[in-house]
Amino acid sequence: MADNLSTSFSKSAMSEEELRKTNQEQKRQIIAFALMIFLTLLAFVAVGAELIPASFAIPFILILAFIQLFLQLLYFMHLKDKDHGWANAFMASGMVIAIPVIAALMLLIGVVKY
C-alpha cells in the first residue's frame, strides 16, 4: 500500500471544468493583487510627489483604500462566491454598525474637517 505513495499521479483528480475554473480564479486573483499594488503605489506617488492638493489627500487615500477593501473582500475573502451568505451578512452588518460609530466618534472628537 505504501509503494503507491512515491509514484506520481498520471492525471489530476480534478475534472477539466474544475481545472479551468481554478485557473480562471488564479488569474483573477493575480489581476486583483496587481491592481491593489498599483492603487497603493498610486497613493504613495500622488501624495509624495504632491500631485494632488493637500486638502484632497486624505479623501483621495480613503477612496483608494475603499477600492482596495472592496477588491480584497471579493477576491481574497471569496465573498463573491456562492455559499458565503452568512459571511456576507456578517460583513454587511458589521459595516452598517461600524460606519455610524466611526462617524459619531469623529463628530464627538471634533475631527471632522470635510
Short mmCIF file of N, CA, C and O in Angstrom, two decimals:
data_model
loop_
_atom_site.label_atom_id
_atom_site.label_comp_id
_atom_site.label_asym_id
_atom_site.label_seq_id
_atom_site.Cartn_x
_atom_site.Cartn_y
_atom_site.Cartn_z
N MET A 1 0.82 -1.19 0.00
CA MET A 1 0.00 0.00 0.00
C MET A 1 0.86 1.25 0.00
O MET A 1 0.59 2.19 -0.68
N ALA A 2 1.96 1.24 0.76
CA ALA A 2 2.84 2.41 0.82
C ALA A 2 3.67 2.56 -0.44
O ALA A 2 4.23 3.62 -0.68
N ASP A 3 3.75 1.53 -1.27
CA ASP A 3 4.53 1.61 -2.50
C ASP A 3 3.94 2.63 -3.47
O ASP A 3 4.65 3.25 -4.25
N ASN A 4 2.63 2.83 -3.44
CA ASN A 4 1.98 3.75 -4.38
C ASN A 4 2.16 5.21 -4.00
O ASN A 4 1.91 6.09 -4.81
N LEU A 5 2.61 5.47 -2.79
CA LEU A 5 2.73 6.86 -2.36
C LEU A 5 3.89 7.58 -3.05
O LEU A 5 3.86 8.80 -3.21
N SER A 6 4.90 6.87 -3.46
CA SER A 6 6.05 7.52 -4.10
C SER A 6 5.85 7.76 -5.58
O SER A 6 6.59 8.51 -6.20
N THR A 7 4.86 7.15 -6.20
CA THR A 7 4.61 7.36 -7.62
C THR A 7 3.70 8.56 -7.82
O THR A 7 2.81 8.83 -7.01
N SER A 8 3.96 9.30 -8.88
CA SER A 8 3.13 10.47 -9.15
C SER A 8 1.85 10.06 -9.86
O SER A 8 1.78 9.00 -10.48
N PHE A 9 0.86 10.91 -9.77
CA PHE A 9 -0.40 10.63 -10.43
C PHE A 9 -0.27 10.96 -11.91
O PHE A 9 0.33 11.97 -12.28
N SER A 10 -0.83 10.13 -12.71
CA SER A 10 -0.77 10.40 -14.14
C SER A 10 -1.78 11.47 -14.53
O SER A 10 -1.60 12.19 -15.52
N LYS A 11 -2.83 11.59 -13.76
CA LYS A 11 -3.88 12.55 -14.09
C LYS A 11 -4.40 13.16 -12.81
O LYS A 11 -4.47 12.49 -11.78
N SER A 12 -4.75 14.41 -12.86
CA SER A 12 -5.28 15.09 -11.69
C SER A 12 -6.64 14.53 -11.31
O SER A 12 -7.40 14.04 -12.17
N ALA A 13 -6.95 14.59 -10.03
CA ALA A 13 -8.26 14.13 -9.57
C ALA A 13 -9.35 15.12 -9.93
O ALA A 13 -10.53 14.78 -9.89
N MET A 14 -8.95 16.35 -10.31
CA MET A 14 -9.95 17.36 -10.67
C MET A 14 -10.40 17.15 -12.11
O MET A 14 -9.62 16.73 -12.97
N SER A 15 -11.64 17.49 -12.37
CA SER A 15 -12.14 17.40 -13.73
C SER A 15 -11.62 18.58 -14.54
O SER A 15 -11.06 19.53 -14.00
N GLU A 16 -11.78 18.50 -15.84
CA GLU A 16 -11.32 19.59 -16.71
C GLU A 16 -12.03 20.89 -16.38
O GLU A 16 -11.43 21.96 -16.41
N GLU A 17 -13.30 20.83 -16.05
CA GLU A 17 -14.07 22.03 -15.71
C GLU A 17 -13.55 22.64 -14.42
O GLU A 17 -13.41 23.87 -14.31
N GLU A 18 -13.23 21.79 -13.42
CA GLU A 18 -12.68 22.30 -12.17
C GLU A 18 -11.30 22.92 -12.37
O GLU A 18 -10.98 23.96 -11.79
N LEU A 19 -10.49 22.31 -13.21
CA LEU A 19 -9.17 22.87 -13.52
C LEU A 19 -9.29 24.22 -14.22
O LEU A 19 -8.56 25.17 -13.92
N ARG A 20 -10.23 24.32 -15.15
CA ARG A 20 -10.44 25.58 -15.87
C ARG A 20 -10.90 26.67 -14.92
O ARG A 20 -10.40 27.80 -14.95
N LYS A 21 -11.84 26.34 -14.01
CA LYS A 21 -12.32 27.33 -13.04
C LYS A 21 -11.21 27.74 -12.06
O LYS A 21 -11.10 28.91 -11.70
N THR A 22 -10.40 26.79 -11.65
CA THR A 22 -9.29 27.10 -10.74
C THR A 22 -8.28 28.03 -11.42
O THR A 22 -7.81 29.00 -10.81
N ASN A 23 -7.97 27.75 -12.68
CA ASN A 23 -7.03 28.61 -13.41
C ASN A 23 -7.60 30.02 -13.60
O ASN A 23 -6.88 31.01 -13.48
N GLN A 24 -8.91 30.12 -13.89
CA GLN A 24 -9.53 31.44 -14.04
C GLN A 24 -9.50 32.20 -12.72
O GLN A 24 -9.25 33.41 -12.70
N GLU A 25 -9.76 31.51 -11.63
CA GLU A 25 -9.75 32.16 -10.32
C GLU A 25 -8.36 32.65 -9.98
O GLU A 25 -8.19 33.74 -9.43
N GLN A 26 -7.34 31.85 -10.30
CA GLN A 26 -5.96 32.29 -10.05
C GLN A 26 -5.62 33.52 -10.87
O GLN A 26 -4.97 34.45 -10.37
N LYS A 27 -6.05 33.57 -12.11
CA LYS A 27 -5.79 34.75 -12.96
C LYS A 27 -6.48 35.97 -12.37
O LYS A 27 -5.89 37.06 -12.33
N ARG A 28 -7.70 35.81 -11.93
CA ARG A 28 -8.43 36.95 -11.33
C ARG A 28 -7.75 37.44 -10.06
O ARG A 28 -7.67 38.64 -9.82
N GLN A 29 -7.27 36.51 -9.25
CA GLN A 29 -6.59 36.91 -8.02
C GLN A 29 -5.28 37.62 -8.32
O GLN A 29 -4.94 38.60 -7.64
N ILE A 30 -4.56 37.18 -9.32
CA ILE A 30 -3.31 37.86 -9.68
C ILE A 30 -3.60 39.25 -10.21
O ILE A 30 -2.91 40.22 -9.86
N ILE A 31 -4.63 39.38 -11.03
CA ILE A 31 -5.00 40.70 -11.55
C ILE A 31 -5.45 41.62 -10.41
O ILE A 31 -5.07 42.79 -10.35
N ALA A 32 -6.24 41.08 -9.49
CA ALA A 32 -6.70 41.90 -8.35
C ALA A 32 -5.52 42.31 -7.47
O ALA A 32 -5.45 43.45 -7.01
N PHE A 33 -4.57 41.40 -7.27
CA PHE A 33 -3.38 41.72 -6.48
C PHE A 33 -2.56 42.81 -7.16
O PHE A 33 -2.11 43.76 -6.50
N ALA A 34 -2.38 42.69 -8.46
CA ALA A 34 -1.63 43.72 -9.20
C ALA A 34 -2.34 45.06 -9.13
O ALA A 34 -1.70 46.11 -8.98
N LEU A 35 -3.67 45.04 -9.23
CA LEU A 35 -4.43 46.28 -9.14
C LEU A 35 -4.30 46.91 -7.75
O LEU A 35 -4.16 48.13 -7.62
N MET A 36 -4.28 46.09 -6.72
CA MET A 36 -4.12 46.63 -5.37
C MET A 36 -2.72 47.21 -5.16
O MET A 36 -2.58 48.25 -4.52
N ILE A 37 -1.71 46.56 -5.71
CA ILE A 37 -0.35 47.12 -5.63
C ILE A 37 -0.31 48.44 -6.38
O ILE A 37 0.28 49.43 -5.90
N PHE A 38 -0.95 48.50 -7.54
CA PHE A 38 -0.98 49.75 -8.30
C PHE A 38 -1.67 50.86 -7.51
O PHE A 38 -1.21 52.01 -7.49
N LEU A 39 -2.79 50.54 -6.86
CA LEU A 39 -3.50 51.55 -6.07
C LEU A 39 -2.66 52.04 -4.91
O LEU A 39 -2.66 53.23 -4.58
N THR A 40 -1.92 51.14 -4.28
CA THR A 40 -1.03 51.53 -3.19
C THR A 40 0.07 52.45 -3.70
O THR A 40 0.36 53.50 -3.08
N LEU A 41 0.69 52.07 -4.80
CA LEU A 41 1.74 52.91 -5.37
C LEU A 41 1.19 54.26 -5.82
O LEU A 41 1.84 55.30 -5.67
N LEU A 42 -0.02 54.25 -6.38
CA LEU A 42 -0.65 55.50 -6.81
C LEU A 42 -0.85 56.43 -5.62
O LEU A 42 -0.59 57.64 -5.72
N ALA A 43 -1.29 55.89 -4.50
CA ALA A 43 -1.48 56.72 -3.31
C ALA A 43 -0.15 57.30 -2.83
O ALA A 43 -0.07 58.49 -2.53
N PHE A 44 0.89 56.47 -2.78
CA PHE A 44 2.20 56.95 -2.33
C PHE A 44 2.75 58.02 -3.28
O PHE A 44 3.22 59.07 -2.84
N VAL A 45 2.68 57.76 -4.57
CA VAL A 45 3.24 58.71 -5.54
C VAL A 45 2.44 60.00 -5.56
O VAL A 45 3.02 61.10 -5.59
N ALA A 46 1.13 59.90 -5.53
CA ALA A 46 0.30 61.10 -5.60
C ALA A 46 0.52 62.00 -4.40
O ALA A 46 0.61 63.22 -4.53
N VAL A 47 0.64 61.42 -3.24
CA VAL A 47 0.85 62.23 -2.04
C VAL A 47 2.32 62.64 -1.91
O VAL A 47 2.62 63.79 -1.60
N GLY A 48 3.23 61.72 -2.19
CA GLY A 48 4.65 62.02 -2.05
C GLY A 48 5.14 63.06 -3.03
O GLY A 48 5.97 63.92 -2.69
N ALA A 49 4.65 63.01 -4.25
CA ALA A 49 5.06 63.98 -5.27
C ALA A 49 4.18 65.21 -5.29
O ALA A 49 4.36 66.07 -6.16
N GLU A 50 3.22 65.26 -4.39
CA GLU A 50 2.28 66.39 -4.28
C GLU A 50 1.55 66.64 -5.60
O GLU A 50 1.43 67.78 -6.06
N LEU A 51 1.09 65.55 -6.22
CA LEU A 51 0.33 65.65 -7.45
C LEU A 51 -1.11 66.06 -7.20
O LEU A 51 -1.79 66.52 -8.12
N ILE A 52 -1.58 65.86 -5.99
CA ILE A 52 -2.94 66.25 -5.64
C ILE A 52 -2.85 67.33 -4.57
O ILE A 52 -1.89 67.41 -3.82
N PRO A 53 -3.85 68.20 -4.49
CA PRO A 53 -3.83 69.23 -3.45
C PRO A 53 -3.84 68.61 -2.05
O PRO A 53 -4.41 67.54 -1.83
N ALA A 54 -3.21 69.27 -1.12
CA ALA A 54 -3.11 68.75 0.24
C ALA A 54 -4.47 68.59 0.89
O ALA A 54 -4.68 67.68 1.69
N SER A 55 -5.41 69.43 0.53
CA SER A 55 -6.75 69.33 1.12
C SER A 55 -7.51 68.10 0.63
O SER A 55 -8.45 67.65 1.26
N PHE A 56 -7.11 67.56 -0.52
CA PHE A 56 -7.79 66.40 -1.09
C PHE A 56 -7.01 65.11 -0.83
O PHE A 56 -7.45 64.03 -1.21
N ALA A 57 -5.88 65.18 -0.16
CA ALA A 57 -5.03 64.00 0.02
C ALA A 57 -5.73 62.92 0.85
O ALA A 57 -5.72 61.74 0.47
N ILE A 58 -6.30 63.29 1.98
CA ILE A 58 -6.93 62.28 2.84
C ILE A 58 -8.15 61.66 2.17
O ILE A 58 -8.28 60.42 2.15
N PRO A 59 -9.07 62.44 1.57
CA PRO A 59 -10.17 61.77 0.87
C PRO A 59 -9.70 60.90 -0.30
O PRO A 59 -10.26 59.84 -0.55
N PHE A 60 -8.65 61.34 -0.98
CA PHE A 60 -8.11 60.54 -2.09
C PHE A 60 -7.60 59.19 -1.59
O PHE A 60 -7.89 58.14 -2.17
N ILE A 61 -6.85 59.22 -0.51
CA ILE A 61 -6.32 57.97 0.06
C ILE A 61 -7.46 57.09 0.57
O ILE A 61 -7.44 55.87 0.40
N LEU A 62 -8.47 57.70 1.18
CA LEU A 62 -9.61 56.91 1.67
C LEU A 62 -10.37 56.26 0.52
O LEU A 62 -10.83 55.12 0.64
N ILE A 63 -10.52 56.98 -0.58
CA ILE A 63 -11.20 56.41 -1.75
C ILE A 63 -10.42 55.20 -2.27
O ILE A 63 -10.99 54.14 -2.54
N LEU A 64 -9.10 55.35 -2.38
CA LEU A 64 -8.28 54.22 -2.83
C LEU A 64 -8.32 53.06 -1.84
O LEU A 64 -8.33 51.90 -2.23
N ALA A 65 -8.38 53.39 -0.56
CA ALA A 65 -8.45 52.34 0.47
C ALA A 65 -9.77 51.58 0.38
O ALA A 65 -9.80 50.35 0.53
N PHE A 66 -10.87 52.27 0.13
CA PHE A 66 -12.16 51.59 -0.01
C PHE A 66 -12.17 50.69 -1.24
O PHE A 66 -12.74 49.60 -1.21
N ILE A 67 -11.54 51.15 -2.31
CA ILE A 67 -11.46 50.31 -3.51
C ILE A 67 -10.65 49.05 -3.20
O ILE A 67 -11.03 47.93 -3.58
N GLN A 68 -9.54 49.21 -2.49
CA GLN A 68 -8.73 48.05 -2.13
C GLN A 68 -9.49 47.11 -1.20
O GLN A 68 -9.41 45.89 -1.33
N LEU A 69 -10.21 47.68 -0.24
CA LEU A 69 -11.00 46.85 0.66
C LEU A 69 -12.03 46.04 -0.11
O LEU A 69 -12.20 44.83 0.13
N PHE A 70 -12.69 46.69 -1.06
CA PHE A 70 -13.69 46.01 -1.89
C PHE A 70 -13.06 44.86 -2.67
O PHE A 70 -13.60 43.75 -2.72
N LEU A 71 -11.89 45.11 -3.27
CA LEU A 71 -11.21 44.06 -4.03
C LEU A 71 -10.78 42.91 -3.14
O LEU A 71 -10.90 41.73 -3.50
N GLN A 72 -10.28 43.23 -1.96
CA GLN A 72 -9.83 42.18 -1.05
C GLN A 72 -11.00 41.33 -0.57
O GLN A 72 -10.88 40.10 -0.47
N LEU A 73 -12.11 41.98 -0.27
CA LEU A 73 -13.28 41.21 0.17
C LEU A 73 -13.78 40.29 -0.94
O LEU A 73 -14.18 39.16 -0.68
N LEU A 74 -13.79 40.79 -2.16
CA LEU A 74 -14.32 39.98 -3.25
C LEU A 74 -13.39 38.85 -3.65
O LEU A 74 -13.82 37.70 -3.81
N TYR A 75 -12.11 39.15 -3.83
CA TYR A 75 -11.23 38.16 -4.44
C TYR A 75 -10.41 37.36 -3.44
O TYR A 75 -10.02 36.24 -3.74
N PHE A 76 -10.11 37.89 -2.28
CA PHE A 76 -9.29 37.14 -1.35
C PHE A 76 -10.10 36.60 -0.18
O PHE A 76 -9.70 35.63 0.44
N MET A 77 -11.20 37.23 0.15
CA MET A 77 -12.09 36.68 1.17
C MET A 77 -13.20 35.85 0.54
O MET A 77 -14.04 35.29 1.23
N HIS A 78 -13.24 35.81 -0.81
CA HIS A 78 -14.17 34.99 -1.58
C HIS A 78 -15.63 35.31 -1.28
O HIS A 78 -16.48 34.42 -1.27
N LEU A 79 -15.94 36.57 -1.02
CA LEU A 79 -17.32 36.92 -0.73
C LEU A 79 -18.18 36.94 -1.99
O LEU A 79 -19.39 37.01 -1.90
N LYS A 80 -17.55 36.88 -3.16
CA LYS A 80 -18.32 36.86 -4.40
C LYS A 80 -18.82 35.45 -4.72
O LYS A 80 -19.69 35.28 -5.55
N ASP A 81 -18.27 34.45 -4.05
CA ASP A 81 -18.64 33.08 -4.34
C ASP A 81 -19.96 32.72 -3.68
O ASP A 81 -20.40 33.35 -2.73
N LYS A 82 -20.56 31.67 -4.20
CA LYS A 82 -21.80 31.17 -3.60
C LYS A 82 -21.46 30.51 -2.27
O LYS A 82 -20.32 30.20 -1.97
N ASP A 83 -22.45 30.24 -1.50
CA ASP A 83 -22.32 29.60 -0.18
C ASP A 83 -21.57 30.46 0.82
O ASP A 83 -20.94 29.94 1.74
N HIS A 84 -21.55 31.75 0.63
CA HIS A 84 -20.96 32.65 1.59
C HIS A 84 -22.00 33.64 2.10
O HIS A 84 -21.70 34.79 2.40
N GLY A 85 -23.22 33.21 2.19
CA GLY A 85 -24.32 34.08 2.60
C GLY A 85 -24.15 34.61 4.02
O GLY A 85 -24.37 35.80 4.27
N TRP A 86 -23.76 33.75 4.94
CA TRP A 86 -23.60 34.19 6.32
C TRP A 86 -22.43 35.13 6.47
O TRP A 86 -22.50 36.12 7.20
N ALA A 87 -21.35 34.83 5.77
CA ALA A 87 -20.19 35.73 5.83
C ALA A 87 -20.55 37.10 5.26
O ALA A 87 -20.17 38.14 5.82
N ASN A 88 -21.29 37.11 4.15
CA ASN A 88 -21.74 38.38 3.57
C ASN A 88 -22.64 39.14 4.54
O ASN A 88 -22.54 40.36 4.67
N ALA A 89 -23.55 38.41 5.20
CA ALA A 89 -24.47 39.05 6.14
C ALA A 89 -23.71 39.65 7.31
O ALA A 89 -24.00 40.78 7.75
N PHE A 90 -22.72 38.92 7.83
CA PHE A 90 -21.94 39.46 8.96
C PHE A 90 -21.11 40.65 8.53
O PHE A 90 -20.97 41.63 9.28
N MET A 91 -20.52 40.61 7.34
CA MET A 91 -19.74 41.74 6.87
C MET A 91 -20.62 42.96 6.66
O MET A 91 -20.26 44.08 7.03
N ALA A 92 -21.78 42.77 6.07
CA ALA A 92 -22.69 43.89 5.83
C ALA A 92 -23.18 44.48 7.15
O ALA A 92 -23.21 45.71 7.32
N SER A 93 -23.53 43.61 8.09
CA SER A 93 -24.00 44.13 9.38
C SER A 93 -22.87 44.83 10.13
O SER A 93 -23.09 45.84 10.81
N GLY A 94 -21.65 44.33 10.00
CA GLY A 94 -20.50 44.99 10.61
C GLY A 94 -20.28 46.37 10.04
O GLY A 94 -20.00 47.33 10.77
N MET A 95 -20.42 46.50 8.73
CA MET A 95 -20.26 47.81 8.11
C MET A 95 -21.39 48.76 8.50
O MET A 95 -21.15 49.95 8.72
N VAL A 96 -22.60 48.23 8.59
CA VAL A 96 -23.75 49.06 8.98
C VAL A 96 -23.55 49.59 10.40
O VAL A 96 -23.93 50.71 10.71
N ILE A 97 -22.94 48.80 11.25
CA ILE A 97 -22.69 49.24 12.63
C ILE A 97 -21.44 50.12 12.70
O ILE A 97 -21.44 51.15 13.40
N ALA A 98 -20.39 49.76 11.99
CA ALA A 98 -19.11 50.47 12.12
C ALA A 98 -19.16 51.88 11.54
O ALA A 98 -18.59 52.81 12.14
N ILE A 99 -19.78 52.07 10.42
CA ILE A 99 -19.77 53.39 9.77
C ILE A 99 -20.44 54.45 10.64
O ILE A 99 -19.85 55.52 10.86
N PRO A 100 -21.64 54.24 11.18
CA PRO A 100 -22.21 55.27 12.06
C PRO A 100 -21.40 55.47 13.34
O PRO A 100 -21.31 56.59 13.85
N VAL A 101 -20.81 54.39 13.88
CA VAL A 101 -20.00 54.52 15.10
C VAL A 101 -18.76 55.39 14.83
O VAL A 101 -18.44 56.29 15.60
N ILE A 102 -18.09 55.14 13.72
CA ILE A 102 -16.92 55.95 13.37
C ILE A 102 -17.32 57.39 13.12
O ILE A 102 -16.64 58.33 13.58
N ALA A 103 -18.42 57.61 12.41
CA ALA A 103 -18.89 58.98 12.16
C ALA A 103 -19.24 59.67 13.46
O ALA A 103 -18.91 60.86 13.65
N ALA A 104 -19.90 58.97 14.38
CA ALA A 104 -20.27 59.58 15.65
C ALA A 104 -19.04 59.91 16.49
O ALA A 104 -18.97 60.98 17.10
N LEU A 105 -18.06 59.01 16.49
CA LEU A 105 -16.84 59.28 17.24
C LEU A 105 -16.07 60.45 16.65
O LEU A 105 -15.50 61.27 17.39
N MET A 106 -16.06 60.56 15.33
CA MET A 106 -15.40 61.71 14.69
C MET A 106 -16.09 63.00 15.06
O MET A 106 -15.45 64.03 15.29
N LEU A 107 -17.41 62.96 15.11
CA LEU A 107 -18.16 64.17 15.50
C LEU A 107 -17.90 64.52 16.96
O LEU A 107 -17.76 65.70 17.31
N LEU A 108 -17.84 63.50 17.83
CA LEU A 108 -17.59 63.77 19.24
C LEU A 108 -16.20 64.34 19.48
O LEU A 108 -16.01 65.22 20.31
N ILE A 109 -15.24 63.81 18.79
CA ILE A 109 -13.86 64.26 18.98
C ILE A 109 -13.62 65.59 18.28
O ILE A 109 -12.79 66.38 18.70
N GLY A 110 -14.38 65.87 17.23
CA GLY A 110 -14.22 67.11 16.50
C GLY A 110 -13.19 67.02 15.40
O GLY A 110 -12.56 68.02 15.06
N VAL A 111 -13.02 65.82 14.86
CA VAL A 111 -12.03 65.62 13.82
C VAL A 111 -12.57 66.00 12.45
O VAL A 111 -11.81 66.18 11.51
N VAL A 112 -13.85 66.20 12.32
CA VAL A 112 -14.49 66.39 11.03
C VAL A 112 -14.05 67.72 10.42
O VAL A 112 -14.30 68.78 10.96
N LYS A 113 -13.36 67.64 9.30
CA LYS A 113 -12.95 68.82 8.57
C LYS A 113 -13.55 68.84 7.18
O LYS A 113 -13.45 69.82 6.49
N TYR A 114 -14.12 67.72 6.75
CA TYR A 114 -14.56 67.60 5.36
C TYR A 114 -16.05 67.63 5.26
O TYR A 114 -16.79 67.16 5.97
#
